[in-house]
Structures are given as structure tokens and as C-alpha cells.
GROMACS .gro file of C-alpha atoms in nm:
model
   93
    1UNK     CA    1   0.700   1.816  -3.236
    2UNK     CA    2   0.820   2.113  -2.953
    3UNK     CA    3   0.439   2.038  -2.792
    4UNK     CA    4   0.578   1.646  -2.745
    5UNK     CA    5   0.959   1.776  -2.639
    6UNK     CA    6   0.725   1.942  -2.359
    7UNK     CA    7   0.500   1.714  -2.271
    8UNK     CA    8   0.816   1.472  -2.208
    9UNK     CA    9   1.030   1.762  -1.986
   10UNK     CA   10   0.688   1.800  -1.811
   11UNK     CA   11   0.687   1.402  -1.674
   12UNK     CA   12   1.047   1.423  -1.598
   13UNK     CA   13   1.032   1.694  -1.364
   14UNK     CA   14   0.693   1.559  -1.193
   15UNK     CA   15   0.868   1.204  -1.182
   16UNK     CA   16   1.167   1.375  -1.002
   17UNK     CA   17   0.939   1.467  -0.758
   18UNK     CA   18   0.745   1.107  -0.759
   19UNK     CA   19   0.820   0.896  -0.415
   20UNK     CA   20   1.076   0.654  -0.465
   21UNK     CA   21   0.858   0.323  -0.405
   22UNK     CA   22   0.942   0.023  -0.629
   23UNK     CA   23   0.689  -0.082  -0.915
   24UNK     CA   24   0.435  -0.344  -0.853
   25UNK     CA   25   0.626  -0.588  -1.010
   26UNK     CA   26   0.901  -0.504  -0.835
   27UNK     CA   27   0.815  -0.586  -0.424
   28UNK     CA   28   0.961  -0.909  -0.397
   29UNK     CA   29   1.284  -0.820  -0.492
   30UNK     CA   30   1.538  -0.851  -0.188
   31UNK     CA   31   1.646  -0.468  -0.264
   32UNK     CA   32   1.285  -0.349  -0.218
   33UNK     CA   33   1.199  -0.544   0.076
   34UNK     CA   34   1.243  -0.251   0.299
   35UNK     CA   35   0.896  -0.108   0.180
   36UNK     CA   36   0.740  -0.423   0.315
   37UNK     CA   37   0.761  -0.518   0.725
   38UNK     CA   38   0.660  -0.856   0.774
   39UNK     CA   39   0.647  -0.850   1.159
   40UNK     CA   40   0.433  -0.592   1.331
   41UNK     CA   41   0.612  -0.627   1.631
   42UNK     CA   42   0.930  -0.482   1.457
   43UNK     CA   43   0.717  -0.148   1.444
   44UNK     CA   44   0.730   0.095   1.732
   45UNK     CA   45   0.410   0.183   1.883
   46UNK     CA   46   0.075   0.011   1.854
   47UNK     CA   47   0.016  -0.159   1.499
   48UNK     CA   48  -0.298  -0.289   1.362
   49UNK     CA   49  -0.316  -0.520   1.069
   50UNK     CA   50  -0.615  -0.615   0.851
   51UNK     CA   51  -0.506  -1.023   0.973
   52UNK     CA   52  -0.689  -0.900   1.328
   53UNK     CA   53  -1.018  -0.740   1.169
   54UNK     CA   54  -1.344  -0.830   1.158
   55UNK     CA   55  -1.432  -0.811   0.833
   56UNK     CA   56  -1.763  -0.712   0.688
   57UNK     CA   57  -1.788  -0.766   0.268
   58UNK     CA   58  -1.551  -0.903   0.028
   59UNK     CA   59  -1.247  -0.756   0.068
   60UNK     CA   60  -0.924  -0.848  -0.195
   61UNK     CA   61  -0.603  -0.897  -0.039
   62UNK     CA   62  -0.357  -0.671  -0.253
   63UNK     CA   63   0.037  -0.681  -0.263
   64UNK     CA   64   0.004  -0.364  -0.595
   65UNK     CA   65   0.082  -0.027  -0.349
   66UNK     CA   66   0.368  -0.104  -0.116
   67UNK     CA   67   0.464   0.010   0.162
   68UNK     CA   68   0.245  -0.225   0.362
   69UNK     CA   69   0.278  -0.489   0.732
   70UNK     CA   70   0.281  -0.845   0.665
   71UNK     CA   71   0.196  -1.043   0.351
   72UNK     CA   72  -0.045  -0.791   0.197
   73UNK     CA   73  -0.328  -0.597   0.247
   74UNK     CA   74  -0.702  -0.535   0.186
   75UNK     CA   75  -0.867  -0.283  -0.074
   76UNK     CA   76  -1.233  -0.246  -0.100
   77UNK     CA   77  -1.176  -0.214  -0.524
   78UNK     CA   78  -1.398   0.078  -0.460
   79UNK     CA   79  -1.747  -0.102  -0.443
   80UNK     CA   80  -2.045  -0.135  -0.226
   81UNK     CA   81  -1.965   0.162  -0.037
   82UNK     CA   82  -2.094   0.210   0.312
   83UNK     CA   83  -2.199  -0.220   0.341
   84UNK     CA   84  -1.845  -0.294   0.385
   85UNK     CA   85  -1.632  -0.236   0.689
   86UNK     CA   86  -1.311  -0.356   0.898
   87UNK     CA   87  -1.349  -0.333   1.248
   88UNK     CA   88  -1.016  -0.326   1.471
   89UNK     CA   89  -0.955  -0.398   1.813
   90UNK     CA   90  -0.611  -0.318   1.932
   91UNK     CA   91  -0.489  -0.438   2.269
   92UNK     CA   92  -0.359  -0.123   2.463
   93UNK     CA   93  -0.162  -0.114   2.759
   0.00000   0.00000   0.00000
């Protein structure tokens, strides 16, 4: 029982130190919506967003890890590595 008391004081100090993001389940909720910016241009500095890649492979559009620009973002779900790529070509001043 005092191994399980430890194990339990063990994930709440790690969780103290966890980054405050909101659960999955939790990013469309109007009090987490800072963690999402749906305008690039609202972002100092040059931004590039998977919308303006060329694409090479199937990529899934994800909304699971926020923070994140726009509606969501891509995630290779850790296959086929090296045949898939996203090229980006950012318009500099």
C-alpha cells in the first residue's frame, strides 16, 4: 500500500511540473482557444503553415497536440519514413 501512496505523490509532483495545455478533448472550448491561432497573419514574423506545402505522402490532419496555426495540422503517424516530405516556400521580404 506505501509503494502505491508513492507512486501517486510521484505523478503529482511531475504533473505540477506538466505544461499547462488543455486535453485533447478540450481545444474547442472558448477558454482554451488561446492555444490555437487561426490567422497566421496575427503572428509576428514569418509563419509557415502546412495549408502552403507541397506535400509528398499521406499525411493526417490532426487537431490532438495543441498549440497549433489554423484549423489543424499534419503528423506523419510515424510511417514510411524518409518517402514522405513537406516542402515550404515562404515569401520573404
Amino acid at each position: 500500500m506505501r509503494c502505491v501512496y508513492y507512486l501517486l505523490l510521484l505523478a503529482t509532483l511531475l504533473y505540477a511540473d506538466a505544461p499547462r495545455l488543455p486535453r485533447p478533448d478540450q481545444v474547442d472550448k472558448p477558454e482554451n482557444i488561446k492555444f490555437i491561432i487561426p490567422d497566421k497573419s496575427k503572428l509576428a514574423g514569418i509563419v509557415v503553415d502546412d495549408v502552403e506545402a507541397k506535400l509528398v505522402g499521406d499525411w493526417k490532419h490532426s487537431i490532438h497536440t495543441p498549440p497549433f496555426v489554423g484549423k489543424s495540422y499534419i503528423h506523419d503517424m510515424k510511417e514510411k519514413k524518409g518517402k514522405k516530405s513537406a516542402t515550404f516556400i515562404p515569401n520573404l521580404p
